Short mmCIF file of C-alpha atoms and ligand atoms in Angstrom, two decimals:
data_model
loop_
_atom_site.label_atom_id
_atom_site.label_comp_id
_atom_site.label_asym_id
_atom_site.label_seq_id
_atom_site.Cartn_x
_atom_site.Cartn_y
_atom_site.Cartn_z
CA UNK A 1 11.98 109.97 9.76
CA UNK A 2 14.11 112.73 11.68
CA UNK A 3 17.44 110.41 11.34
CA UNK A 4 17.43 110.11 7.62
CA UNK A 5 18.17 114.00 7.40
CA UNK A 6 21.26 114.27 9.69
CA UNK A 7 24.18 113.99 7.65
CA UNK A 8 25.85 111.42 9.67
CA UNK A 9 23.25 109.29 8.41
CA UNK A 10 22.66 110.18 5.03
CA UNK A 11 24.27 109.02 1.88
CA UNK A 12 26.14 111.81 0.17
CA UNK A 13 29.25 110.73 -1.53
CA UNK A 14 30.85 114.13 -2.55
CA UNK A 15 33.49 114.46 -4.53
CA UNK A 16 36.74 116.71 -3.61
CA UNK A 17 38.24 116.74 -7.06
CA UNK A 18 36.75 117.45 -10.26
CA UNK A 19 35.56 114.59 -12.44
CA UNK A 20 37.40 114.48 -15.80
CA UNK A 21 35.19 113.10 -17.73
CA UNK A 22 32.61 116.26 -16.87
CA UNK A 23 32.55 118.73 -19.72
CA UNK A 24 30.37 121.15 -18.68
CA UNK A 25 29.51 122.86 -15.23
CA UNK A 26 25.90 120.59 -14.74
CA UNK A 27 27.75 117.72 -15.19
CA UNK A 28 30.24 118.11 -13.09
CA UNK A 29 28.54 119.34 -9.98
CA UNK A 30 26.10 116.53 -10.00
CA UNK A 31 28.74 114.01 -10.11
CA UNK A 32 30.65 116.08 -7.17
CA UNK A 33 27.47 116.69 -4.83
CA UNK A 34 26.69 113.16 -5.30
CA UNK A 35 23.43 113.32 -6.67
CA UNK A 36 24.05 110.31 -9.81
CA UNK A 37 26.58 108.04 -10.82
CA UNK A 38 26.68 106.91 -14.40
CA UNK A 39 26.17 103.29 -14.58
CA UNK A 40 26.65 103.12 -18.25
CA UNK A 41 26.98 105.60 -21.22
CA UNK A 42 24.33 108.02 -20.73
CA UNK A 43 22.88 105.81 -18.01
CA UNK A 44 22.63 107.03 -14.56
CA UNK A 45 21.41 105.67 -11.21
CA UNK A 46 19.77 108.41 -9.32
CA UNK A 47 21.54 108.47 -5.27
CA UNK A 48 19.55 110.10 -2.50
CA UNK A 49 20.35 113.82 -3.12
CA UNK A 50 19.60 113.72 -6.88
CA UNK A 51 16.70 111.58 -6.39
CA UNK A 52 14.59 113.80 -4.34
CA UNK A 53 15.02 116.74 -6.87
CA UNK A 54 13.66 114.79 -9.34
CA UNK A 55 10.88 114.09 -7.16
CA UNK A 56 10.38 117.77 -6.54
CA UNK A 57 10.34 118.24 -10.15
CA UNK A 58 8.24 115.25 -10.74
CA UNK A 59 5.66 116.96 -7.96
CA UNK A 60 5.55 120.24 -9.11
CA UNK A 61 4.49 118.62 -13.40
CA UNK A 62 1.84 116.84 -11.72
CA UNK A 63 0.56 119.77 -9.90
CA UNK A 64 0.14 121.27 -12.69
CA UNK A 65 -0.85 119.05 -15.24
CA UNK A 66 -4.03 118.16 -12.62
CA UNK A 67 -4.37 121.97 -12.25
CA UNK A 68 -4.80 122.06 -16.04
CA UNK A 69 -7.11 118.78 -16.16
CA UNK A 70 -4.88 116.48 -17.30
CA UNK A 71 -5.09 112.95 -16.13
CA UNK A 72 -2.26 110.71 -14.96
CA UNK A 73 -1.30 107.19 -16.11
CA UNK A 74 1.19 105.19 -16.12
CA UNK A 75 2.05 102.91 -19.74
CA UNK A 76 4.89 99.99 -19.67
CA UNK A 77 8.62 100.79 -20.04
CA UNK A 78 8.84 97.91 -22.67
CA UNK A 79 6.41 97.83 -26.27
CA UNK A 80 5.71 95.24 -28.41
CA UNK A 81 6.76 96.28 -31.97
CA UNK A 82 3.27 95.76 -33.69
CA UNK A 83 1.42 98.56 -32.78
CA UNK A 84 4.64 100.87 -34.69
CA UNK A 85 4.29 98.76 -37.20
CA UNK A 86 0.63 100.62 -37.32
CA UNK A 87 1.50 103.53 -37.36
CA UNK A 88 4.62 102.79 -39.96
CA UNK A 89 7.12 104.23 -37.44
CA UNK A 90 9.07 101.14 -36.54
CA UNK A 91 11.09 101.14 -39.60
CA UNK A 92 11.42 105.32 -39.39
CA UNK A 93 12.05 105.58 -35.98
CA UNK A 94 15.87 104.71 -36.85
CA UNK A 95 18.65 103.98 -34.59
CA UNK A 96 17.65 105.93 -31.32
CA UNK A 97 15.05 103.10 -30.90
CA UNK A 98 16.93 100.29 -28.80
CA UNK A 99 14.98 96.90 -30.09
CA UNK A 100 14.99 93.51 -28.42
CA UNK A 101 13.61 90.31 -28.83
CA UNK A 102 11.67 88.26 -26.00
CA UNK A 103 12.09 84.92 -25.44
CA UNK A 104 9.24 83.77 -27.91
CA UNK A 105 11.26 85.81 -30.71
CA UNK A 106 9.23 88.73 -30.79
CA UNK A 107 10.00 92.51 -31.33
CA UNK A 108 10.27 94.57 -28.72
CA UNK A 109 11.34 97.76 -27.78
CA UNK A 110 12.30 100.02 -24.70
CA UNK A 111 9.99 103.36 -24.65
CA UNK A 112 11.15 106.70 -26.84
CA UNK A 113 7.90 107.74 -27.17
CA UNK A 114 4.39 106.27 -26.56
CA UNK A 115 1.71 108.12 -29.37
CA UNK A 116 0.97 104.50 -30.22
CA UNK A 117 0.35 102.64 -26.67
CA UNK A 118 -1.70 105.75 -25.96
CA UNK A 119 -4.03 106.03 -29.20
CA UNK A 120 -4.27 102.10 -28.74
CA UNK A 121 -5.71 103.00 -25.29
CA UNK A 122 -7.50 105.45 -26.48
CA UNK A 123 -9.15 103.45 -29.52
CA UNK A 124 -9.60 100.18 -27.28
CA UNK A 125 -12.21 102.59 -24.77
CA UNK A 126 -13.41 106.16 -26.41
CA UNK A 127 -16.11 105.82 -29.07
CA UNK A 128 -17.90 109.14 -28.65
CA UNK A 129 -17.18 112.76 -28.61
CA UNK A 130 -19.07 112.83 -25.19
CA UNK A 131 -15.74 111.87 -23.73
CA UNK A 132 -13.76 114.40 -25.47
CA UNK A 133 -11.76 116.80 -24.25
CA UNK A 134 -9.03 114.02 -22.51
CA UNK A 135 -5.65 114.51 -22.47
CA UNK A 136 -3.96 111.77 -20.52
CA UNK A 137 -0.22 111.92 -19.48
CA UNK A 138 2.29 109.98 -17.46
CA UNK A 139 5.80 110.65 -16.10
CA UNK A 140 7.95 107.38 -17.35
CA UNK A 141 11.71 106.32 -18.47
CA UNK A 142 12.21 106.53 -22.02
CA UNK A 143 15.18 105.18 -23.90
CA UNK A 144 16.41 106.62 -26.72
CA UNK A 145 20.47 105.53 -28.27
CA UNK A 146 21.70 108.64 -28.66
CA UNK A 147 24.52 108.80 -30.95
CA UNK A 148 26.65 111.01 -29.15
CA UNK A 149 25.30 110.94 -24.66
CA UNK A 150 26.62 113.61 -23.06
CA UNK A 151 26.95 116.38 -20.28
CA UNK A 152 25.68 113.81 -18.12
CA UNK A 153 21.82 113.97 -17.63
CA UNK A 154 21.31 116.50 -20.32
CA UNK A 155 21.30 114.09 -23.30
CA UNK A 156 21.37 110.85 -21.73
CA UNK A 157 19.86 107.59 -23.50
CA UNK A 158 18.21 106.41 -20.62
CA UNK A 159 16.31 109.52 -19.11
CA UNK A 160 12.97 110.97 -17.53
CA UNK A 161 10.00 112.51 -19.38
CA UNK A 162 6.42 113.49 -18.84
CA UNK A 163 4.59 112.93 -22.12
CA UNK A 164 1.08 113.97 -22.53
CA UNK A 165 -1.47 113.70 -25.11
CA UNK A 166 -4.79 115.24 -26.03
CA UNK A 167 -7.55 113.61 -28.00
CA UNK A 168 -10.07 116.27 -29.23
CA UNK A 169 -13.07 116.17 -31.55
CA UNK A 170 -11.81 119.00 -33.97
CA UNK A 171 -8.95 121.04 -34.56
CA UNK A 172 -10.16 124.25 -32.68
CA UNK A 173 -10.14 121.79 -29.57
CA UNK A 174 -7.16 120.48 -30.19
CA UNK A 175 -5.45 123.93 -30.64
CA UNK A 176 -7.24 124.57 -27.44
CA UNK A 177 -5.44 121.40 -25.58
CA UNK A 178 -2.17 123.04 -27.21
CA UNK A 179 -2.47 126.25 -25.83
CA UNK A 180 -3.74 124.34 -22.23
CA UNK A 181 -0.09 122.25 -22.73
CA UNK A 182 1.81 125.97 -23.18
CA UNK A 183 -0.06 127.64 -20.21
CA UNK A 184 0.75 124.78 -18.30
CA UNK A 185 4.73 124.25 -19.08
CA UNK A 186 5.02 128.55 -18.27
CA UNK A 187 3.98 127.79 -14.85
CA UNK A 188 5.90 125.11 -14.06
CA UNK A 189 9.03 126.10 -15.09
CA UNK A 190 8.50 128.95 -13.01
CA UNK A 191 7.67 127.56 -10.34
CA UNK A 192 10.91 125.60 -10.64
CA UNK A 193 12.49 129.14 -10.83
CA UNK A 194 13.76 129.02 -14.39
CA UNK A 195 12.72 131.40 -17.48
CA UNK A 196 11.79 128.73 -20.70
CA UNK A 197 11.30 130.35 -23.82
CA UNK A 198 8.84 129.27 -25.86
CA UNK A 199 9.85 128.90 -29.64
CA UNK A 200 8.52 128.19 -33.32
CA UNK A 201 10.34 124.59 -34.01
CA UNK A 202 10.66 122.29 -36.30
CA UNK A 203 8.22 118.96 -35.89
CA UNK A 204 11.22 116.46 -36.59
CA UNK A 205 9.76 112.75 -36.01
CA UNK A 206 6.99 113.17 -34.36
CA UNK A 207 5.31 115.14 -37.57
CA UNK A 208 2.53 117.68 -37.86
CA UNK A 209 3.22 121.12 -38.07
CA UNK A 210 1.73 123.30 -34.93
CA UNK A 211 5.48 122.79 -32.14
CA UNK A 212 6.85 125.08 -30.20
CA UNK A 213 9.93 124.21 -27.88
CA UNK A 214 10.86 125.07 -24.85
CA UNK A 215 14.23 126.42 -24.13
CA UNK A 216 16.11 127.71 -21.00
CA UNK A 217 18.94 130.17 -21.83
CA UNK A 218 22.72 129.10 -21.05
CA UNK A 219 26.07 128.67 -22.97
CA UNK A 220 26.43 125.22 -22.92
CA UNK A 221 23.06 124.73 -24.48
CA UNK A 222 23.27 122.70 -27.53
CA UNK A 223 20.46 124.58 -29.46
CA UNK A 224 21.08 128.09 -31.61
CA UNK A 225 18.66 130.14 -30.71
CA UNK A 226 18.03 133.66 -32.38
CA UNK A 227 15.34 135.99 -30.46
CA UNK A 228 14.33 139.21 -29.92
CA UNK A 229 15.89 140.56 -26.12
CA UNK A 230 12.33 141.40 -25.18
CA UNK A 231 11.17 137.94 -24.87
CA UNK A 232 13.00 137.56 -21.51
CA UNK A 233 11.20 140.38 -19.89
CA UNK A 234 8.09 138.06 -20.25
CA UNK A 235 6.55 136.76 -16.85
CA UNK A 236 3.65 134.52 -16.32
CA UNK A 237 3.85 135.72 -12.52
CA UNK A 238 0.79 134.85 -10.21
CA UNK A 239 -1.77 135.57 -12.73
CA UNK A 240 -5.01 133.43 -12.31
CA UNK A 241 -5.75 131.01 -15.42
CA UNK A 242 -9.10 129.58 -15.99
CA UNK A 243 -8.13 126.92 -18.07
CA UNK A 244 -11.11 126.11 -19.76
CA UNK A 245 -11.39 130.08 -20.87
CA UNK A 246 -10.18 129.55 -24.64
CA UNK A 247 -9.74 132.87 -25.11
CA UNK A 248 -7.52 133.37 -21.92
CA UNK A 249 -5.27 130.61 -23.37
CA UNK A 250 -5.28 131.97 -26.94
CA UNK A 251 -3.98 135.04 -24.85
CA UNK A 252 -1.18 133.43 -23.06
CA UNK A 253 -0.40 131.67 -26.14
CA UNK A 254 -0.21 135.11 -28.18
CA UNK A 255 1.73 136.98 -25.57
CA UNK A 256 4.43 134.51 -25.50
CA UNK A 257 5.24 133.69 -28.87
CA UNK A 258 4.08 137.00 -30.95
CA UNK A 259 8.11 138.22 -30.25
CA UNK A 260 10.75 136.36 -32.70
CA UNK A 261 12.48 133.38 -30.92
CA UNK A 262 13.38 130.36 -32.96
CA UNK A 263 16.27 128.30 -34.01
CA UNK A 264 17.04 125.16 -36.31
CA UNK A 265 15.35 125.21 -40.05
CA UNK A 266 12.21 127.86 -38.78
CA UNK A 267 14.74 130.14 -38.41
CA UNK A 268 13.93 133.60 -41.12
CA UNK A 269 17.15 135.66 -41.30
CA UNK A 270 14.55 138.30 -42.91
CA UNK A 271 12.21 138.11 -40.37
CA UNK A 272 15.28 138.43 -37.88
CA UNK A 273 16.53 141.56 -39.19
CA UNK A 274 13.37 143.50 -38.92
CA UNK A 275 13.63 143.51 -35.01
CA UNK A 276 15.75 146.79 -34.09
CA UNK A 277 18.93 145.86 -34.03
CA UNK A 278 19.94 146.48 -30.31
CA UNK A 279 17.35 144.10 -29.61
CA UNK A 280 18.79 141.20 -31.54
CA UNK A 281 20.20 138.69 -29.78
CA UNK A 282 21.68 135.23 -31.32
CA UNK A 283 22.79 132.87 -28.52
CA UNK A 284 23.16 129.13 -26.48
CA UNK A 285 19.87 127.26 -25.08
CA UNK A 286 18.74 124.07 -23.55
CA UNK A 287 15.58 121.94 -24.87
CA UNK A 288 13.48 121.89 -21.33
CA UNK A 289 10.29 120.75 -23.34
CA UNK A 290 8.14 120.72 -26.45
CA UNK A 291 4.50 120.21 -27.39
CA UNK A 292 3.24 119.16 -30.63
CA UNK A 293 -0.31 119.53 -32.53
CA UNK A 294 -0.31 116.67 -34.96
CA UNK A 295 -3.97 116.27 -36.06
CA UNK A 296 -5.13 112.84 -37.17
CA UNK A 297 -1.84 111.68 -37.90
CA UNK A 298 -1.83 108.65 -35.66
CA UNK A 299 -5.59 108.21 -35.37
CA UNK A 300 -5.83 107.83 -39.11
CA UNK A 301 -2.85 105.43 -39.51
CA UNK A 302 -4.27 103.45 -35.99
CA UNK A 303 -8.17 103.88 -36.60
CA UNK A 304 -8.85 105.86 -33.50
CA UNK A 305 -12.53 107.09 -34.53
CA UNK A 306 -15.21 108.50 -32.74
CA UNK A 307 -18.67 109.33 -33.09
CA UNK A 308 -19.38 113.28 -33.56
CA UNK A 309 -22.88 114.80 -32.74
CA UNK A 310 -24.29 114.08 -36.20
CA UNK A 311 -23.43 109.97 -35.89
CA UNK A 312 -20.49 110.05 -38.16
CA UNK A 313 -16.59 108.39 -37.47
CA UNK A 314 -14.45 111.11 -36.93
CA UNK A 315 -10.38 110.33 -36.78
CA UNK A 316 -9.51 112.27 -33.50
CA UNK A 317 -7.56 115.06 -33.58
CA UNK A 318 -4.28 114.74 -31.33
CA UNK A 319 -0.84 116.40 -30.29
CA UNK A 320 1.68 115.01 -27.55
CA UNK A 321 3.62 117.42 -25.04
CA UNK A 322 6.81 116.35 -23.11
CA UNK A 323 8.68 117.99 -20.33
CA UNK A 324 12.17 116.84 -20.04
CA UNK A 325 12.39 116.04 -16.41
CA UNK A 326 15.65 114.90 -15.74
CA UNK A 327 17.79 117.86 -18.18
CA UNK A 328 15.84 119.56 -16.48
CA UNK A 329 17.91 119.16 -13.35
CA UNK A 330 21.08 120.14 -15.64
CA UNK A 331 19.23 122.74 -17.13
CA UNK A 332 18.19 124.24 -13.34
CA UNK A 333 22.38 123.93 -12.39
CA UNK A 334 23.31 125.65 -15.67
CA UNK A 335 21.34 128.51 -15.12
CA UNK A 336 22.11 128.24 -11.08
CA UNK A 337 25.60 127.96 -9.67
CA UNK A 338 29.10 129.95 -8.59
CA UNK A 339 32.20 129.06 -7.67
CA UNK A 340 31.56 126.98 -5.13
CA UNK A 341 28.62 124.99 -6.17
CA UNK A 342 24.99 124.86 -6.93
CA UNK A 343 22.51 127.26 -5.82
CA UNK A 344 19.19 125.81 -5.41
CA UNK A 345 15.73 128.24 -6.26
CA UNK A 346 13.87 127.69 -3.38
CA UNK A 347 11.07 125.58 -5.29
CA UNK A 348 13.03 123.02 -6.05
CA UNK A 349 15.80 122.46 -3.48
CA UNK A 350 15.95 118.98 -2.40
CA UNK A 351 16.73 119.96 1.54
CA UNK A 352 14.71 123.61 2.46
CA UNK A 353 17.91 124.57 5.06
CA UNK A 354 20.87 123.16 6.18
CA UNK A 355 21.86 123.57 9.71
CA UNK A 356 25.69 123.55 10.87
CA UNK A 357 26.96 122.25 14.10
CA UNK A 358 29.93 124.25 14.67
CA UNK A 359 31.11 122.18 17.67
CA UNK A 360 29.89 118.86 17.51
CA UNK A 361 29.98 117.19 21.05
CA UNK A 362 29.14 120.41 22.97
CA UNK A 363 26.25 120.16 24.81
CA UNK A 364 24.93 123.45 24.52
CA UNK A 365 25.48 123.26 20.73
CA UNK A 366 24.24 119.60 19.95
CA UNK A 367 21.01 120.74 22.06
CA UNK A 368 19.71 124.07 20.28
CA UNK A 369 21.25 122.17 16.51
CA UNK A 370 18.46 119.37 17.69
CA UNK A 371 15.80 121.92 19.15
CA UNK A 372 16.36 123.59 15.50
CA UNK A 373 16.08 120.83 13.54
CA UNK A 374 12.96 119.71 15.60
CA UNK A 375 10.82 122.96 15.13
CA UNK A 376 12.04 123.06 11.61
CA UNK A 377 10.22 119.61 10.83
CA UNK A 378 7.16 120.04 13.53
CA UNK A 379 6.57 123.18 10.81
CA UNK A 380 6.53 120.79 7.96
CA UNK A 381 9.86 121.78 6.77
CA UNK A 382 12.99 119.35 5.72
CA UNK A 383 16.16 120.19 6.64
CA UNK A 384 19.76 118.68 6.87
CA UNK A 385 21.31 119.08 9.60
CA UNK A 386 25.32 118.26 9.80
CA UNK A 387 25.89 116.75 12.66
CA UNK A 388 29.61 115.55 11.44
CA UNK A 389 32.20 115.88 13.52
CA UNK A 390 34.10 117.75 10.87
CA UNK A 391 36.12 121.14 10.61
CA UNK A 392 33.80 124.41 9.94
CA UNK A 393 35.33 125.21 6.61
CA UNK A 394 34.87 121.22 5.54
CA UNK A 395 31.21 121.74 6.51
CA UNK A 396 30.29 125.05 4.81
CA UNK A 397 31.80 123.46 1.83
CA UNK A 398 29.52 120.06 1.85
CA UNK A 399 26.68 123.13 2.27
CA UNK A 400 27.90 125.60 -0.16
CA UNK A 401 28.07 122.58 -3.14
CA UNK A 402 25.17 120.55 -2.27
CA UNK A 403 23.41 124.42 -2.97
CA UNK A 404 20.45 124.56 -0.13
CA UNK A 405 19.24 127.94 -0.24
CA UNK A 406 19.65 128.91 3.32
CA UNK A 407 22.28 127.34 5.87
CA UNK A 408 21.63 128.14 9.67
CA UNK A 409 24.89 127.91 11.50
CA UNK A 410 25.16 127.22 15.10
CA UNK A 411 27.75 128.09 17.43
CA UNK A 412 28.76 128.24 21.58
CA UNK A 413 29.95 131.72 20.20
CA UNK A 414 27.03 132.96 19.22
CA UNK A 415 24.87 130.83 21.50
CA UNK A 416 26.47 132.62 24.19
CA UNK A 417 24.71 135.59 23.25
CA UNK A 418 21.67 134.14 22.01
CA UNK A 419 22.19 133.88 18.41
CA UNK A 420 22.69 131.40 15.28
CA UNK A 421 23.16 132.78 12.08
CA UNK A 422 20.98 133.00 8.92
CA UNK A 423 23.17 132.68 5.67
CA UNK A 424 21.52 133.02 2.09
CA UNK A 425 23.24 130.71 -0.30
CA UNK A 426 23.21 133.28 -2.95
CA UNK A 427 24.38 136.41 -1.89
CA UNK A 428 26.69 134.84 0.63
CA UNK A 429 25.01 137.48 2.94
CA UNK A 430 24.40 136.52 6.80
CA UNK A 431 22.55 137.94 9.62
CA UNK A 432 22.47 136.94 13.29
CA UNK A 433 18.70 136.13 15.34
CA UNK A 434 17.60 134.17 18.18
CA UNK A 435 16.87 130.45 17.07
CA UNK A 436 13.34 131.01 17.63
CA UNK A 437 13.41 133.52 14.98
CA UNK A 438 15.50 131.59 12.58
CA UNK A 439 13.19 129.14 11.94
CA UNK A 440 10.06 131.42 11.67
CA UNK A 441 12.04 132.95 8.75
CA UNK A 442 12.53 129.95 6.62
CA UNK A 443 9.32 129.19 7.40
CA UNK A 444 7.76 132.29 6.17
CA UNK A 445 10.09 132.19 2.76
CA UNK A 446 8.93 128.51 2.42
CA UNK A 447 5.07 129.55 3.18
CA UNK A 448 5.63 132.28 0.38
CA UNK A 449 6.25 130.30 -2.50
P1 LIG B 501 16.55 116.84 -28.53
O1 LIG B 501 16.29 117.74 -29.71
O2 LIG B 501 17.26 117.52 -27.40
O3 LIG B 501 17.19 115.53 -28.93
P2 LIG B 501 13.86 115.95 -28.78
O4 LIG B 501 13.25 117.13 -29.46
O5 LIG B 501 14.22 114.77 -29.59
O6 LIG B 501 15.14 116.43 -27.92
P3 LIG B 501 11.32 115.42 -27.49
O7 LIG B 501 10.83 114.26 -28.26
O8 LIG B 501 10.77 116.75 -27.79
O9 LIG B 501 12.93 115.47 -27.57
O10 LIG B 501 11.22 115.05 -25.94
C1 LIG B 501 10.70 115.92 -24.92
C2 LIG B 501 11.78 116.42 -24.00
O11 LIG B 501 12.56 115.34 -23.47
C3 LIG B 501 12.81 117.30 -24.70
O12 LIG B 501 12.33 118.62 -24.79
C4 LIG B 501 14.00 117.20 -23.76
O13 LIG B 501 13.87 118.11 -22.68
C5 LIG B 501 13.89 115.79 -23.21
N1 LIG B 501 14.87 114.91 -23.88
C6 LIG B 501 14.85 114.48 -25.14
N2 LIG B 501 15.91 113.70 -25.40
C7 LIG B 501 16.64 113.63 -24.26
C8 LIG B 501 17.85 112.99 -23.88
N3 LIG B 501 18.52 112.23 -24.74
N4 LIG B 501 18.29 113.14 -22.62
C9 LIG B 501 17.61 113.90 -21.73
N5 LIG B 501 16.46 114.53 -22.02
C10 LIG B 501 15.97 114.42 -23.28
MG1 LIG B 502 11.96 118.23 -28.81
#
């Protein structure tokens, strides 16, 4: 367990020179920190650095999707074409659907979306509205042949995506799921230590016409957004949400989205111009998410029924809600770098410190480095400890790109006199403390969040 976190032993193939096929900042960190390596056009593999922050991100959407009731499940990468046929989407769904055949000669396809394999689920094992509310989700690969990939994990055509869906008895539930899904996304962006702004949107494929996007201010984002300045002073914090309080929702719901923020066709120039003008603000943003209400769309088209109170079929009322977990990771560098590299929030950082061994091979440094890295871990913490035998500057370098939030450098300078010394990866700032008092600090900023 221990070994797998000294850097002698890890696998992280940084990069010294900038990759020039990186456009934009995300992009090109990610390729230089060594967390993916594109395996084909808008196809990555995932290497050990860039695969534990999409586990982080992974944990945190589940921790709150079972917070808000949801239930997890997990539906095939590959569909047979038949149940689109159903619905009538496998002619629509176009070009981004990549569609193979299987050896018997029959349609197939590689995940976009899943409304269909779900509502067949659904169909195949819910016949009353006893079993309603259920919203079931899963975190999958989905596959969609984007016309243009680019800036690396942002659009991809391979990439990762929670998708939910709600099946509810009537609309008023469903708009209750809805508001659930919104309540839901503000925390966990948050806790991932980025502002998303929720925003009137335009349905596009999926249809129906309750949608609100999620979208995560930054220049390179490829969405116009036009909003009013006051949105971003909006905090979901540590409030307490009951999630079954409708009302409560409705609240969240109406706090968030009664200030103007939209973009594409739902944008109202008139509607714009009413907010004050020092307050209007047209600018750059990244998708991070969307949820949908759709109503019986699918359940009419796929005969998803169930039996109301009265003894009557009812077509269930539906929306889907994805989180796009792998932009995501873009979206977080965006919004979280300098100069020199990434800067991880603490909630999401794949390593919680890194330790540097100023003078690897001397004994008095090797042993408080390893008595370090030891209480670090026996307090449930993970950090990386650089054991290289490398220069100081090559070291703080590996540190200062990789982005950990804190970096604990150790010395026979400062050991001498009973220190190591605490650096924060954001303000550059550093202060000097026994060891012993070193680690109680990460561990109470760790215990905090
Ligand atoms: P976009 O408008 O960016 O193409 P979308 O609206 O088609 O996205 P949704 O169907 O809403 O995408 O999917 C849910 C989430 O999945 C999006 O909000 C986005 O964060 C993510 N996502 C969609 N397409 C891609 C892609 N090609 N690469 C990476 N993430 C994506
Ligand atoms: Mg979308």
């Amino acid at each position: 367990m221990g070994l797998i976190m000294r850097l002698s032993r890890y696998f992280l193939p940084v990069l010294k020179e900038n990759p020039a096929e990186a456009q934009i900042v995300s992009h090109r960190l990610m390729l230089r920190a060594g967390m993916i390596k594109q395996a084909s056009a808008g196809i990555y593999s995932w290497l050990p650095l860039g695969f534990k922050v999409l586990r982080k991100l992974e944990n945190i959407i589940h921790e709150e999707q079972l917070r808000a009731g949801h239930l997890p499940i997990q539906m095939p990468i590959l569909q047979g074409a038949d149940l689109w046929r159903e619905s009538g989407r496998y002619d629509a769904y176009g070009a981004e659907m990549l569609r193979m055949k299987d050896r018997h000669d029959r349609d197939m396809l590689f995940t976009p979306t899943a409304e269909e394999l779900v509502t067949d689920i659904f169909r195949s094992h819910v016949g009353s509205y006893k079993d309603l509310p259920m919203t079931l989700y899963q975190i999958q690969w989905k596959f969609r042949d984007e016309i243009r990939p680019r800036f690396g994990v942002m659009r991809g055509r391979e990439f990762y995506m929670k998708d939910g869906y709600n099946f509810d008895l009537t609309k008023e539930d469903a708009l209750h799921a809805y508001n659930r899904h919104l309540v839901s996304y503000l925390r966990t962006y948050e806790r991932m230590g980025l502002q998303a702004i929720p925003m009137r949107a335009d349905s596009g494929p999926i249809g129906g016409d309750d949608t609100h996007e999620f979208l995560v201010l930054a220049d390179t984002g490829e969405s116009e957004v036009f909003y009013d300045s006051k949105v971003t002073d909006l905090s979901f914090g540590d409030r307490e949400i009951d999630y079954d309080d409708r009302a409560g929702c409705q609240g969240v719901l109406d706090e968030f989205t009664s200030l103007y923020a939209r973009t594409d066709e739902t944008h109202d120039e008139a509607l714009f111009n009413q907010i004050p003008e020092e307050r209007r603000r047209v600018a750059r943003g990244i998708e991070v998410g969307q949820i949908f209400y759709f109503g019986t769309k699918y359940s009419e088209s796929m005969n998803a029924m169930v039996q109301d109170a009265e003894g009557n079929n009812v077509p269930v009322h539906m929306g889907s809600h994805g989180i796009g977990v792998s932009r995501l990771i873009g979206a977080l560098i965006e919004a979280n770098h300098d100069d020199n590299g990434i800067i991880w929030p603490e909630g999401v950082t794949p390593f919680h410190c890194g330790i540097v061994n100023l003078k690897q091979g001397d004994d008095e440094a090797d042993a408080a480095c390893d008595s370090l890295y030891k209480s670090l871990i026996a307090l449930g913490l993970d950090p990386l400890y650089d054991d290289r035998k490398e220069r100081a500057g090559g070291k703080f370098a590996t540190m200062d790109l990789i982005g950990l939030p804190w970096r604990i450098t150790v010395g026979p300078r400062g050991l001498k006199n009973g220190v190591v010394e605490v650096t924060n990866r954001r303000t550059g700032e550093s202060e000097e403390m026994p060891p012993e008092q070193a680690v109680q600090k990460i561990h109470a900023i760790y215990a905090a969040i």
